[in-house]
């Protein structure tokens, strides 16, 4: 069965750090661009694109609110993509999803609608 599996979420205080992992289960992530999205279910907003990395790892993009605090990287030996999050803020709280697409070039939700999605991992930042 082909699926993406997220891990690494949890509860941290404001200013803390977490590293999320997105692992390909049943398929290799190498050919795919990967993006991280988050959704604040409490406010019932649509999933927001957070970060993107191309299949080669040469291109990365971040939404402005996480620029300088989050780093996306590929860990090909582990068939994973990591999202390192530092200086976390309460507004970073949400369910974080990773998605894979062979054709996407940015973290647009539309670009990943037809891709593979994981089930999400909860990140909660307390003030």
Tab-separated table of C-alpha atoms in Angstrom, residues 4 6 22 27 29 31-38 46-55 59-62 72 74 81 97-118:
chain	number	residue	atom	x	y	z
A	4	UNK	CA	2.814	8.963	3.326
A	6	UNK	CA	3.993	11.889	9.162
A	22	UNK	CA	7.338	12.569	6.190
A	27	UNK	CA	7.173	3.839	-2.556
A	29	UNK	CA	10.016	9.671	-2.444
A	31	UNK	CA	10.870	11.388	-7.877
A	32	UNK	CA	8.375	13.515	-5.964
A	33	UNK	CA	8.255	17.110	-4.890
A	34	UNK	CA	7.097	17.302	-1.281
A	35	UNK	CA	5.173	20.014	0.505
A	36	UNK	CA	4.048	20.526	4.066
A	37	UNK	CA	0.636	21.997	4.766
A	38	UNK	CA	-1.031	22.822	8.037
A	46	UNK	CA	-8.423	25.554	4.561
A	47	UNK	CA	-5.043	23.853	4.618
A	48	UNK	CA	-2.238	26.382	4.301
A	49	UNK	CA	0.933	25.675	2.373
A	50	UNK	CA	3.961	25.980	4.654
A	51	UNK	CA	6.985	24.709	2.767
A	52	UNK	CA	8.030	22.963	-0.435
A	53	UNK	CA	11.045	21.043	-1.659
A	54	UNK	CA	11.664	19.898	-5.204
A	55	UNK	CA	12.458	16.295	-6.092
A	59	UNK	CA	14.519	24.314	-4.751
A	60	UNK	CA	12.831	25.136	-1.456
A	61	UNK	CA	10.042	27.580	-0.678
A	62	UNK	CA	8.522	28.833	2.571
A	72	UNK	CA	12.732	21.628	4.863
A	74	UNK	CA	15.353	15.598	2.105
A	81	UNK	CA	11.507	14.627	4.048
A	97	UNK	CA	0.252	17.202	6.536
A	98	UNK	CA	2.836	16.248	3.957
A	99	UNK	CA	1.933	15.722	0.332
A	100	UNK	CA	3.781	14.354	-2.690
A	101	UNK	CA	3.425	15.345	-6.319
A	102	UNK	CA	5.431	14.563	-9.431
A	103	UNK	CA	4.467	17.833	-11.110
A	104	UNK	CA	4.174	20.535	-8.438
A	105	UNK	CA	6.591	23.459	-8.345
A	106	UNK	CA	5.320	25.252	-5.260
A	107	UNK	CA	3.322	24.640	-2.087
A	108	UNK	CA	0.033	25.560	-3.707
A	109	UNK	CA	-2.834	23.400	-2.456
A	110	UNK	CA	-4.157	23.097	-6.012
A	111	UNK	CA	-0.821	21.698	-7.190
A	112	UNK	CA	-1.043	18.856	-4.688
A	113	UNK	CA	-4.748	18.027	-4.849
A	114	UNK	CA	-4.098	15.035	-7.087
A	115	UNK	CA	-1.016	13.898	-5.181
A	116	UNK	CA	-0.455	11.587	-2.239
A	117	UNK	CA	-1.310	12.819	1.263
A	118	UNK	CA	-0.498	11.631	4.739
